[in-house]
Short mmCIF file of N, CA, C and O in Angstrom, two decimals:
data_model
loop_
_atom_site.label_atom_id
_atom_site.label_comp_id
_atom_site.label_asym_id
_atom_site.label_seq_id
_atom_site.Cartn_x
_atom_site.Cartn_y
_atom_site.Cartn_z
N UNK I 1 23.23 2.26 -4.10
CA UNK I 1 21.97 1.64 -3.74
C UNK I 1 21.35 2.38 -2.55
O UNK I 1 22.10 3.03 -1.82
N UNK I 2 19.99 2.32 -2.29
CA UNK I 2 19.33 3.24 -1.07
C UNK I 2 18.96 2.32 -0.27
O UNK I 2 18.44 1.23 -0.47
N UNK I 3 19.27 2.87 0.65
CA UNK I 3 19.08 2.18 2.05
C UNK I 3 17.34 2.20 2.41
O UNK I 3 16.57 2.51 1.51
N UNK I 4 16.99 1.97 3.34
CA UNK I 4 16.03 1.89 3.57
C UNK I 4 15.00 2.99 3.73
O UNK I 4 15.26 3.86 4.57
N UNK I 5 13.80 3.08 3.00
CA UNK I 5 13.36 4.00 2.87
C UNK I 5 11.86 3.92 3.61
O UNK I 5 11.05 3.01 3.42
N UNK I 6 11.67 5.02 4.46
CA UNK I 6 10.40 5.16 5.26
C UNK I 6 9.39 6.62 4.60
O UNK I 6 10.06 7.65 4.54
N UNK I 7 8.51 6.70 4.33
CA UNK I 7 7.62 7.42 4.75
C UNK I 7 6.85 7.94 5.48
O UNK I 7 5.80 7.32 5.65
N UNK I 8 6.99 9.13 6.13
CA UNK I 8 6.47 9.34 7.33
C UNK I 8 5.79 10.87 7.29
O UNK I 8 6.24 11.83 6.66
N UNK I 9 4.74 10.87 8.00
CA UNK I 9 4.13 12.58 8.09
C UNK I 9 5.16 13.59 8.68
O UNK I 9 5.67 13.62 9.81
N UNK I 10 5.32 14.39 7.63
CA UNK I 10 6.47 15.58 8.40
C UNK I 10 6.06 16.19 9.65
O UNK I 10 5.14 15.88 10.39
N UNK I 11 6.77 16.96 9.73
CA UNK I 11 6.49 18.06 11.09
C UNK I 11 7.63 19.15 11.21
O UNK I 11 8.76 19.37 10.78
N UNK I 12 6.94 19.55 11.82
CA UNK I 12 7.70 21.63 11.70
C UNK I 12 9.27 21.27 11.85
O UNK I 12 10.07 21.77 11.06
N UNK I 13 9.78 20.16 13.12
CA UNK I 13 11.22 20.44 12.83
C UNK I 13 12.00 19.99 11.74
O UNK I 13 13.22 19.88 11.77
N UNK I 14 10.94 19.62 10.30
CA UNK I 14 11.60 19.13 9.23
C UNK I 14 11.72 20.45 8.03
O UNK I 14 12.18 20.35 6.89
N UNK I 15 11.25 21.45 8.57
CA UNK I 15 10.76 22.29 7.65
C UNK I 15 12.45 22.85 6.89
O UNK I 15 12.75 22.88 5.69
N UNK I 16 13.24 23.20 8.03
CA UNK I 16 14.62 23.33 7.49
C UNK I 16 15.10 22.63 6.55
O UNK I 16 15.48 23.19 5.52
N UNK I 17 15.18 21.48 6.68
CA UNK I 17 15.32 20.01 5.56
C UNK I 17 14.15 20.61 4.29
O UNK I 17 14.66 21.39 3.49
N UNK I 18 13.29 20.42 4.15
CA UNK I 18 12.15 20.98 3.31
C UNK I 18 12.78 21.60 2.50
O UNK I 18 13.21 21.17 1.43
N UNK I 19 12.94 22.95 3.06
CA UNK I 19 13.61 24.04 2.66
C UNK I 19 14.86 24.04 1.50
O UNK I 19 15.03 24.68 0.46
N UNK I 20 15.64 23.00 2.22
CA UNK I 20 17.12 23.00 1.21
C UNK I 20 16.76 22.25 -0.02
O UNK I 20 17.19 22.61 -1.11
N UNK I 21 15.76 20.91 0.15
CA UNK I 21 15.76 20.00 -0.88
C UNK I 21 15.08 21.46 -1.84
O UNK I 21 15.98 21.88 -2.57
N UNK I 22 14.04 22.11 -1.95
CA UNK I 22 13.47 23.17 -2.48
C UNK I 22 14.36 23.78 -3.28
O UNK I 22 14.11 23.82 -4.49
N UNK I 23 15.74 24.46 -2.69
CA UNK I 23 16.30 25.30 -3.00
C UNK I 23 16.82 25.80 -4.27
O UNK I 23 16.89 26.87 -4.88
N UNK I 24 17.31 23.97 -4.46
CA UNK I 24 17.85 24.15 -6.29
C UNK I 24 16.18 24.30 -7.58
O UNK I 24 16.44 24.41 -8.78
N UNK I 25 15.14 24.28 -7.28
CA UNK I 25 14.34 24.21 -7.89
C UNK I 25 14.45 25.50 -8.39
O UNK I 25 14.73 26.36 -7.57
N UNK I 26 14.22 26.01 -10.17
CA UNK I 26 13.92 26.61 -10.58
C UNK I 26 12.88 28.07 -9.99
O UNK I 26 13.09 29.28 -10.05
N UNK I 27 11.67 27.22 -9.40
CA UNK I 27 10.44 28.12 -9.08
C UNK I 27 10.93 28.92 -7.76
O UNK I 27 10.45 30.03 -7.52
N UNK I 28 11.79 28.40 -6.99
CA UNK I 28 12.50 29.40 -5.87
C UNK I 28 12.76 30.65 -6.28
O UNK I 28 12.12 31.62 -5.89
N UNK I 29 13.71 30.68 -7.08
CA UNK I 29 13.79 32.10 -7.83
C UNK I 29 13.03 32.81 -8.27
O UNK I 29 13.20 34.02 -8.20
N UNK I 30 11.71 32.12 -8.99
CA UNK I 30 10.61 33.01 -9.33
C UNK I 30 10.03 33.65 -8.22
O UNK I 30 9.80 34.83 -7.97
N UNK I 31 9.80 32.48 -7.55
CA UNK I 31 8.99 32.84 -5.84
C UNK I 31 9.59 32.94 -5.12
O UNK I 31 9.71 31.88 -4.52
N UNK I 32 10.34 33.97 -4.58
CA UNK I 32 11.58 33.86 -3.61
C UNK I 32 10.47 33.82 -1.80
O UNK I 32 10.76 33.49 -0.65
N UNK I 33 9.51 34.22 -2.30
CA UNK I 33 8.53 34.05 -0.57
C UNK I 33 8.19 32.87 -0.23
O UNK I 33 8.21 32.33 0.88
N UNK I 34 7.78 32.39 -1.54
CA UNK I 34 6.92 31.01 -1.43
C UNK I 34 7.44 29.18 -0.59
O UNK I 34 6.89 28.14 -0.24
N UNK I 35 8.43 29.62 -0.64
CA UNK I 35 8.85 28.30 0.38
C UNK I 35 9.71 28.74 1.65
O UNK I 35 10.76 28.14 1.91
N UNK I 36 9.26 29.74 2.40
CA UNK I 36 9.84 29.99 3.60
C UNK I 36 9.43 29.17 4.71
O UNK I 36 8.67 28.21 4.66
N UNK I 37 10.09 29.69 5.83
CA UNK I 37 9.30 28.69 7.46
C UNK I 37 8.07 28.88 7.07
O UNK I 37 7.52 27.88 6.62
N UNK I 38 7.35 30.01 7.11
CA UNK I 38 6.14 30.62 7.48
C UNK I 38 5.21 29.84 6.40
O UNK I 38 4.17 29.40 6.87
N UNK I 39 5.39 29.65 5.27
CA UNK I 39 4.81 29.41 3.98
C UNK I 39 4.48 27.85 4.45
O UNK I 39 3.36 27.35 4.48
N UNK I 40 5.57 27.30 4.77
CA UNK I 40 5.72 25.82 5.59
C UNK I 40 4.96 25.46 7.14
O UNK I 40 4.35 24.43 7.42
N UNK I 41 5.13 26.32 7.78
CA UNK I 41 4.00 25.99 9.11
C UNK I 41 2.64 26.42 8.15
O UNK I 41 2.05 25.34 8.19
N UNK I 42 1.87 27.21 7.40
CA UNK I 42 0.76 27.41 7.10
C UNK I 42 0.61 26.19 6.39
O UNK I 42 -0.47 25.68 6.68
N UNK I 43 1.33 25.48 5.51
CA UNK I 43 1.23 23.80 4.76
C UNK I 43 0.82 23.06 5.86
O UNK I 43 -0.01 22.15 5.79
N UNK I 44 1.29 23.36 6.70
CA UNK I 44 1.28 22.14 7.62
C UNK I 44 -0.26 22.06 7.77
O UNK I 44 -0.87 20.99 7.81
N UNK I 45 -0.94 23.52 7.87
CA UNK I 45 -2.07 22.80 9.08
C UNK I 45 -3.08 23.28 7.67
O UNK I 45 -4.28 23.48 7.90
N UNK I 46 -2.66 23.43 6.49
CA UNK I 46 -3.70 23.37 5.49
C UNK I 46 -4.09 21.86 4.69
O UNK I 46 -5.12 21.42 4.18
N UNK I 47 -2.52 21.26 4.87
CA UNK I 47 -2.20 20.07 3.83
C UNK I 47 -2.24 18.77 4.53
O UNK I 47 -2.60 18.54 5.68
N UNK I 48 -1.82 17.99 3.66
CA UNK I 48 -0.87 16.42 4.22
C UNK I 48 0.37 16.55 3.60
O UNK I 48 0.48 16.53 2.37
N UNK I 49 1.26 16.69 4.32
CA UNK I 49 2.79 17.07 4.34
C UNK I 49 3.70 15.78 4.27
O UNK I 49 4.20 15.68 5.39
N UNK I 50 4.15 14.76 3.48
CA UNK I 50 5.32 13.18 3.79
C UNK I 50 6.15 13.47 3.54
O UNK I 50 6.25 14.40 2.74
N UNK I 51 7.28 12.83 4.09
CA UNK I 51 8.92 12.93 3.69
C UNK I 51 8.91 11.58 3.53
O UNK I 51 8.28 10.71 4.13
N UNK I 52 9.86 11.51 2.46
CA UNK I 52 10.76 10.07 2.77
C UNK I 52 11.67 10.19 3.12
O UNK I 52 12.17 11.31 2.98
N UNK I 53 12.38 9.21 3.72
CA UNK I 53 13.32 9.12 4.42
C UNK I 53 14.62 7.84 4.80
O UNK I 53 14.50 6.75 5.36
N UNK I 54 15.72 8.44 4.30
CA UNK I 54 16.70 7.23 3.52
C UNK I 54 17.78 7.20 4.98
O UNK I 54 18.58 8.12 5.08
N UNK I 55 17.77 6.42 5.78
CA UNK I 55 18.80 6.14 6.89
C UNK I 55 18.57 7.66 7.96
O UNK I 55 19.39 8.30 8.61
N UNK I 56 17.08 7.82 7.76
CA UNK I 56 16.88 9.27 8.68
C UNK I 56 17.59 10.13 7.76
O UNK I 56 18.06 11.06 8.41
N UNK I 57 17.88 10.24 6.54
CA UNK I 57 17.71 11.26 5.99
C UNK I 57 16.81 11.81 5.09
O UNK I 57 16.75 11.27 3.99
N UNK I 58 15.93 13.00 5.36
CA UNK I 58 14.79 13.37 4.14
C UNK I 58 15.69 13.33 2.80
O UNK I 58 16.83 13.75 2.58
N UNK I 59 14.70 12.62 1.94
CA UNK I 59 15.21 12.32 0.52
C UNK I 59 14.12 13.07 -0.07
O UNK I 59 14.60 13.61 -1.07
N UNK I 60 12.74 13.41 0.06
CA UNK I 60 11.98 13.93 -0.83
C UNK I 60 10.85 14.41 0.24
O UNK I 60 10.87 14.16 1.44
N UNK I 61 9.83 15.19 -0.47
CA UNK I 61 8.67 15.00 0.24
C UNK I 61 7.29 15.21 -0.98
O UNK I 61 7.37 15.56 -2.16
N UNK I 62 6.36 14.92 -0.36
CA UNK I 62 5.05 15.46 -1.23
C UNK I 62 3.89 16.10 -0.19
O UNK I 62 3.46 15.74 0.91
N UNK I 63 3.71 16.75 -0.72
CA UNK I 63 2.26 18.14 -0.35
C UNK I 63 0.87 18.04 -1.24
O UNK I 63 0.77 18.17 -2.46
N UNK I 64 -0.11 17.77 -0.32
CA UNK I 64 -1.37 17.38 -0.46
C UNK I 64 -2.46 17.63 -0.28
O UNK I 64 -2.81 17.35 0.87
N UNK I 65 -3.25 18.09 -0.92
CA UNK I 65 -4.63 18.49 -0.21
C UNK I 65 -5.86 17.37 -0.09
O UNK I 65 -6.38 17.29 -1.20
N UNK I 66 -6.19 16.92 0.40
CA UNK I 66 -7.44 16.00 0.68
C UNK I 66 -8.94 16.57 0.75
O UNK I 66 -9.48 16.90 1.80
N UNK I 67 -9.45 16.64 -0.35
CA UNK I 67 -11.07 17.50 -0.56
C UNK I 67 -12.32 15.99 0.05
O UNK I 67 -13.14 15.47 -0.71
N UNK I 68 -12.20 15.74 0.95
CA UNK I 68 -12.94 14.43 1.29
C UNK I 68 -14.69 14.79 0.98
O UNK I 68 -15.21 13.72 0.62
N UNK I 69 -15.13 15.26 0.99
CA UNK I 69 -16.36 15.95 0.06
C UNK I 69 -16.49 16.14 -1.24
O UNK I 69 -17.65 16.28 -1.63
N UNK I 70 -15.52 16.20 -2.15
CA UNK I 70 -15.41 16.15 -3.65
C UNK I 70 -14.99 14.75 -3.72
O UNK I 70 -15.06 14.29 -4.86
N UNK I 71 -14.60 13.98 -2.85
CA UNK I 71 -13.56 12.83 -2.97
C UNK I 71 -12.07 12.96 -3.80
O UNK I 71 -11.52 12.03 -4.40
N UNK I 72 -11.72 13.92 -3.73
CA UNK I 72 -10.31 14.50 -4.64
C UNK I 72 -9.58 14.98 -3.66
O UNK I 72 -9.81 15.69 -2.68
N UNK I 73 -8.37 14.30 -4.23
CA UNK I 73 -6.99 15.18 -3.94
C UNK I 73 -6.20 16.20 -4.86
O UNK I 73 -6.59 16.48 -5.99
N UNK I 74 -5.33 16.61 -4.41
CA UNK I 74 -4.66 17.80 -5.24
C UNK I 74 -3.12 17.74 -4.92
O UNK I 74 -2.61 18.23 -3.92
N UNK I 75 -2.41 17.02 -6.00
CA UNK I 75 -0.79 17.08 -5.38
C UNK I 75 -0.42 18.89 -5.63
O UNK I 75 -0.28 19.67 -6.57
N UNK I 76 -0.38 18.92 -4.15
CA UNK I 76 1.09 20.63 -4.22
C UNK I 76 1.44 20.76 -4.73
O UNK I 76 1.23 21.54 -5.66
N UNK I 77 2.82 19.60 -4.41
CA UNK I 77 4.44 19.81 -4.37
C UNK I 77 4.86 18.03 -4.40
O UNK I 77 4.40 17.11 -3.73
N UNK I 78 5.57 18.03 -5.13
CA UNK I 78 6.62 16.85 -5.54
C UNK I 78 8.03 17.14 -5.29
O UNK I 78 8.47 17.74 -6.27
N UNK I 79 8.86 16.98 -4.48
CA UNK I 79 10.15 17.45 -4.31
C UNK I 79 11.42 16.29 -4.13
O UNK I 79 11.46 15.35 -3.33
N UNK I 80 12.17 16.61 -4.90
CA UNK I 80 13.50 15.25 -4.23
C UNK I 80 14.48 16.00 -4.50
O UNK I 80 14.65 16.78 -5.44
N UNK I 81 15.52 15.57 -3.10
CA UNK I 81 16.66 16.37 -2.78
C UNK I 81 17.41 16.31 -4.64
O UNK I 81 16.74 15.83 -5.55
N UNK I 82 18.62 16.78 -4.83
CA UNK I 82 19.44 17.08 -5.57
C UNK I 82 20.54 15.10 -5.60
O UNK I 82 21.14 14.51 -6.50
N UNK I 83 20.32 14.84 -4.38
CA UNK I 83 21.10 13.58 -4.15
C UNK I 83 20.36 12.38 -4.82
O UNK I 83 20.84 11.50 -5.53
N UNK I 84 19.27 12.53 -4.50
CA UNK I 84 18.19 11.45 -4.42
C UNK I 84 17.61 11.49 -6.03
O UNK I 84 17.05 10.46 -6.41
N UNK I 85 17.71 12.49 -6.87
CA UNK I 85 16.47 12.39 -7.99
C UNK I 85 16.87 11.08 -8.85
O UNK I 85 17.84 10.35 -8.62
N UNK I 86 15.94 10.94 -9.87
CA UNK I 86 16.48 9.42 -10.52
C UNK I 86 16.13 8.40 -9.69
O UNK I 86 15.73 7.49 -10.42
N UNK I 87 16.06 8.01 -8.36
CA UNK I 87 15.92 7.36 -8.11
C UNK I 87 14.93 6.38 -7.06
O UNK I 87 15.11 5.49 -6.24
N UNK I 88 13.59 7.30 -7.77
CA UNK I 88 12.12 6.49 -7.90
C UNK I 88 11.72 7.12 -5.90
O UNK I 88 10.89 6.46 -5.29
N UNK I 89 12.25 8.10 -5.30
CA UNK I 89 11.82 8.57 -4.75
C UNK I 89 10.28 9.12 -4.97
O UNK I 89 9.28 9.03 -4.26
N UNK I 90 10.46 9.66 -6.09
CA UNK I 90 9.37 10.66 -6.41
C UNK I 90 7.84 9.70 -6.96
O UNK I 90 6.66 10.00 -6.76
N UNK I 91 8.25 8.84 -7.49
CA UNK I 91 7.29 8.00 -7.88
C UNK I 91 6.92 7.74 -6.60
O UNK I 91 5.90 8.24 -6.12
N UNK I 92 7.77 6.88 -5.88
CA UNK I 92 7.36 6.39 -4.37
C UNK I 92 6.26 6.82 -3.61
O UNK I 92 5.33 6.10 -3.24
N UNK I 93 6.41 8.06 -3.39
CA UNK I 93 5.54 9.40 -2.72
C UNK I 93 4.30 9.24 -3.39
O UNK I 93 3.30 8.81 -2.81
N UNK I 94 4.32 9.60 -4.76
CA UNK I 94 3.33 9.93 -5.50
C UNK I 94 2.34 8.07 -5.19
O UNK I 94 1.12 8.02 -4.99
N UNK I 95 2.74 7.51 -5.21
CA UNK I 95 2.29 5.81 -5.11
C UNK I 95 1.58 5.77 -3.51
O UNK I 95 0.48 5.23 -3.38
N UNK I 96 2.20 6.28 -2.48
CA UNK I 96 1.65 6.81 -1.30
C UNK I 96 0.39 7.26 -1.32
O UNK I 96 -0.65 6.74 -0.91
N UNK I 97 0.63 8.57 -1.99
CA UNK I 97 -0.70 9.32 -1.99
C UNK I 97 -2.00 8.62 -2.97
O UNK I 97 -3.20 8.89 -2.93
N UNK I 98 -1.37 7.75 -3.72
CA UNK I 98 -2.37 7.44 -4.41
C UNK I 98 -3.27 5.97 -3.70
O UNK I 98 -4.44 5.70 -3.97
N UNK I 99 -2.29 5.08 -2.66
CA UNK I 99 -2.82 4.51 -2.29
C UNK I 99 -3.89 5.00 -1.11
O UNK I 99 -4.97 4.41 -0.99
N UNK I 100 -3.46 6.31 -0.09
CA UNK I 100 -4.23 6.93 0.75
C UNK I 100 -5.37 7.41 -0.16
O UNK I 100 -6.40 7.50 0.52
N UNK I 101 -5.55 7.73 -1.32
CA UNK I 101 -6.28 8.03 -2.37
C UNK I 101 -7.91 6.50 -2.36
O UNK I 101 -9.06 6.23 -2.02
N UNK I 102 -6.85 6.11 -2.93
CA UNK I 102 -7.97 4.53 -2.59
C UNK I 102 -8.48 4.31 -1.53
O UNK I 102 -9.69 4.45 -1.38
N UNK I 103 -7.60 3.90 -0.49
CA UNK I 103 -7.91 3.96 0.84
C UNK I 103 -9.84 4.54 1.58
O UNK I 103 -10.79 4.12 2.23
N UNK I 104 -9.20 6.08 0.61
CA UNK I 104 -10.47 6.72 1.06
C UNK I 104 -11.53 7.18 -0.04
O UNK I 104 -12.24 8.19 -0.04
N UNK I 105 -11.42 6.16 -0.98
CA UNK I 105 -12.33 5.93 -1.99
C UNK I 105 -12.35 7.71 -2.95
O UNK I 105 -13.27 8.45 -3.30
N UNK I 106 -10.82 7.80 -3.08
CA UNK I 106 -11.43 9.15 -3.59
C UNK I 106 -11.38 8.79 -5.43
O UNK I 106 -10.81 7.85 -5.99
N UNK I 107 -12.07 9.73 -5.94
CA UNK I 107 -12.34 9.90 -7.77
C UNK I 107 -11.11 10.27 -8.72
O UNK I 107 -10.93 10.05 -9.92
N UNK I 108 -10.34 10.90 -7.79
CA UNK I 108 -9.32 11.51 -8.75
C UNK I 108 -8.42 12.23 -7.92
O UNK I 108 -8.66 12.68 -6.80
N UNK I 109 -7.40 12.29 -8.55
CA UNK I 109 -6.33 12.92 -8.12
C UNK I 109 -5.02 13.99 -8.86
O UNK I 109 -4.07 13.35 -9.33
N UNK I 110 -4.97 15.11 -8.94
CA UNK I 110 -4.68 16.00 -9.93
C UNK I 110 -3.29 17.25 -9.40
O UNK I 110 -2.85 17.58 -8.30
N UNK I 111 -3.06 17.53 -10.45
CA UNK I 111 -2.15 18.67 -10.11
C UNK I 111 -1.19 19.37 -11.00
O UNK I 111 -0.54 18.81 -11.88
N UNK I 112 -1.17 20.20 -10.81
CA UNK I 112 -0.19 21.68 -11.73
C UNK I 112 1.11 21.23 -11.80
O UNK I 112 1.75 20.98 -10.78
N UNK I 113 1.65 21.09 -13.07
CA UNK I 113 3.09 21.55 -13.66
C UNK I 113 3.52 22.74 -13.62
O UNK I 113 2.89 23.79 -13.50
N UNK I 114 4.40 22.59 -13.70
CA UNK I 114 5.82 23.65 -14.53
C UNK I 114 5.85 23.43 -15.75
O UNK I 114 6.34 22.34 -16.03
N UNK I 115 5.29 24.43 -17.16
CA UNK I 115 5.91 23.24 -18.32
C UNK I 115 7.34 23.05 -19.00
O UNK I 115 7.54 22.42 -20.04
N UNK I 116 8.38 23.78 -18.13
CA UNK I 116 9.80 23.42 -18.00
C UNK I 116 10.27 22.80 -17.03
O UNK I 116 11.46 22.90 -16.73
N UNK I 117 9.18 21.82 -16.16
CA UNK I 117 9.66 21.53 -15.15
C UNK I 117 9.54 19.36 -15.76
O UNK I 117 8.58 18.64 -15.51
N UNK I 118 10.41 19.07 -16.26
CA UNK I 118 10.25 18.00 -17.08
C UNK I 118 10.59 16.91 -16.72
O UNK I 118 10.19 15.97 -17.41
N UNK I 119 11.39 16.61 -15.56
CA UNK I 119 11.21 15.67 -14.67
C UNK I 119 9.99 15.35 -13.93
O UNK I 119 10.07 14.27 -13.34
N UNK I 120 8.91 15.97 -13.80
CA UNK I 120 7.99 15.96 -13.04
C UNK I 120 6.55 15.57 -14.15
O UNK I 120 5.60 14.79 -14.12
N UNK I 121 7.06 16.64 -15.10
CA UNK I 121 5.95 15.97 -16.39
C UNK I 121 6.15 14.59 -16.86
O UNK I 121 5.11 13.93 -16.89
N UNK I 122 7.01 14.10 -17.16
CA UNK I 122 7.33 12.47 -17.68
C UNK I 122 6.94 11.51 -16.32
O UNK I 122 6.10 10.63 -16.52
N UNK I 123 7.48 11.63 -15.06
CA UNK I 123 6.73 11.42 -13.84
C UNK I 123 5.28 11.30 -13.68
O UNK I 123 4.57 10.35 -13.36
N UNK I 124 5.02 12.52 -13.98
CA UNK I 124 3.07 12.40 -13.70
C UNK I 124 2.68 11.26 -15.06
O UNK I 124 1.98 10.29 -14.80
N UNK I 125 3.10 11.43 -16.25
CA UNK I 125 2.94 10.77 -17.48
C UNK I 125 2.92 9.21 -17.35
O UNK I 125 2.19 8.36 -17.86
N UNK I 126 4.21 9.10 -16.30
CA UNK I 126 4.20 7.65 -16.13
C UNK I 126 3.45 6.99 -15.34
O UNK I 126 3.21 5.78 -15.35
N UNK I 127 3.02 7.93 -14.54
CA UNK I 127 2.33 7.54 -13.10
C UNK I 127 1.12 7.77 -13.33
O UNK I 127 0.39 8.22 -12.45
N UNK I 128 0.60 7.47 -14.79
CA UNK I 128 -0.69 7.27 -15.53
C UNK I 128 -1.43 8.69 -15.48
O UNK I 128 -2.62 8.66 -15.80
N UNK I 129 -0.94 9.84 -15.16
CA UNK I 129 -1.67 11.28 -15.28
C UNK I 129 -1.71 11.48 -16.72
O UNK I 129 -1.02 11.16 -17.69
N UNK I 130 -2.91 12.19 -16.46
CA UNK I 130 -3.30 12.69 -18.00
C UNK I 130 -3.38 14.26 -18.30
O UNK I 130 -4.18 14.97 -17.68
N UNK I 131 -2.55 14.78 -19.27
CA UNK I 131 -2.39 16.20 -19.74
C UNK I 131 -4.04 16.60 -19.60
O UNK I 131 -4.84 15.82 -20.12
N UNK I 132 -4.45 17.58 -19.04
CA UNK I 132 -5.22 18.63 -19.41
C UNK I 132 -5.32 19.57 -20.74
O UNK I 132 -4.63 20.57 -20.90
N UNK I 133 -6.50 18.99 -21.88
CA UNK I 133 -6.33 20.34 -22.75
C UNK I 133 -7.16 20.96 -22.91
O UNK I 133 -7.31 21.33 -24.07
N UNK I 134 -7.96 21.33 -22.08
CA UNK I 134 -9.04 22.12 -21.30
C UNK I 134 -8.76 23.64 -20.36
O UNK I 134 -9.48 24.61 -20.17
N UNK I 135 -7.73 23.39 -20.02
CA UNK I 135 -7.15 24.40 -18.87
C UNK I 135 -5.87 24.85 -18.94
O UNK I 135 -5.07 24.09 -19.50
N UNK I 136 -5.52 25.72 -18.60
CA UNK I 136 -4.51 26.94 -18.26
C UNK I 136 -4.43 26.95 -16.82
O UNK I 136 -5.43 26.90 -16.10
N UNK I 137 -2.93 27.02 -16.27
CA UNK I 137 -2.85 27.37 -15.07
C UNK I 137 -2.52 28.87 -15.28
O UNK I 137 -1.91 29.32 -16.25
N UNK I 138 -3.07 29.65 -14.12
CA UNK I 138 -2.65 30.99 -14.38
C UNK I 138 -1.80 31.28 -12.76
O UNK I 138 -1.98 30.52 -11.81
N UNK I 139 -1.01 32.35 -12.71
CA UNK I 139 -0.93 32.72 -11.53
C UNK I 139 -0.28 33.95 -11.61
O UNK I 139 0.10 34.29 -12.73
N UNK I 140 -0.02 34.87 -10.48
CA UNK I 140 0.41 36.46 -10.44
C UNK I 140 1.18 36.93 -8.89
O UNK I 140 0.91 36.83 -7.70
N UNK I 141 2.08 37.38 -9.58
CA UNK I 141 3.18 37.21 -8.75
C UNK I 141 3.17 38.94 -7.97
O UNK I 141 3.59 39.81 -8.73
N UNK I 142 2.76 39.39 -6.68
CA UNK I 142 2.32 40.49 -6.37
C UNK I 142 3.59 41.45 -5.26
O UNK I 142 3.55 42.55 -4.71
N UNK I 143 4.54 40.42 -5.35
CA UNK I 143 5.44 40.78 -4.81
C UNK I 143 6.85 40.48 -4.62
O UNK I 143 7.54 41.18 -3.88
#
């Protein structure tokens, strides 16, 4: 059973923590740059960065962009440690952002898969997201 769980705005000395929950993810390997310190202080002051947090330990986090002029958000990143998955962490987060979503009267709220990344697709699915069949994510890997 999980102990008590807080949500709270990260900050740089969590980035280490960040880092490990990341690690086992598939897309690390593709992107071996993409989730470093550096990649992580630039989140910080581009995004809205949460952890949750189970007895002071980070269990997950989510990464956010807030377009308050479009009224849209854009989920990043969805992440839960290796300990924690299964167990509604990830929804949690995502329920966060969606209430800060309301909060500030925004239209919508969206974001990119993996389409082998299938914990996260049945997730968004449940959490009432709707497939795109309009669009292609593209991206290019330059280094």
């Amino acid at each position: 059973m999980l102990g008590k769980i807080k949500i709270r705005r990260a900050t740089v000395k969590d980035i280490p923590k960040l880092i490990n929950i990341v690690k086992g993810v598939k897309s690390i390997e593709d992107y071996p740059g993409e989730f470093s310190k550096i990649y992580f202080k630039k989140m910080f002051k581009k995004n809205n960065v949460l952890v949750a947090e189970i007895d002071e330990e980070i269990a997950g986090f989510v990464e956010f962009e807030w377009d308050s002029g479009a009224k849209r958000i854009f989920l990043e990143s969805v992440a839960v440690s290796k300990d924690h998955r299964n167990s509604g962490i990830g929804s949690m987060l995502i329920d966060y952002v969606e209430r800060f979503a309301k909060k500030h009267n925004a239209i919508r709220i969206s974001m990119l898969t993996r389409v082998w990344n299938t914990p996260i697709n049945i997730l968004a699915k449940r959490k009432g997201f709707m497939k795109f069949d309009t669009l292609y994510g593209w991206g290019k890997v330059l280094r």
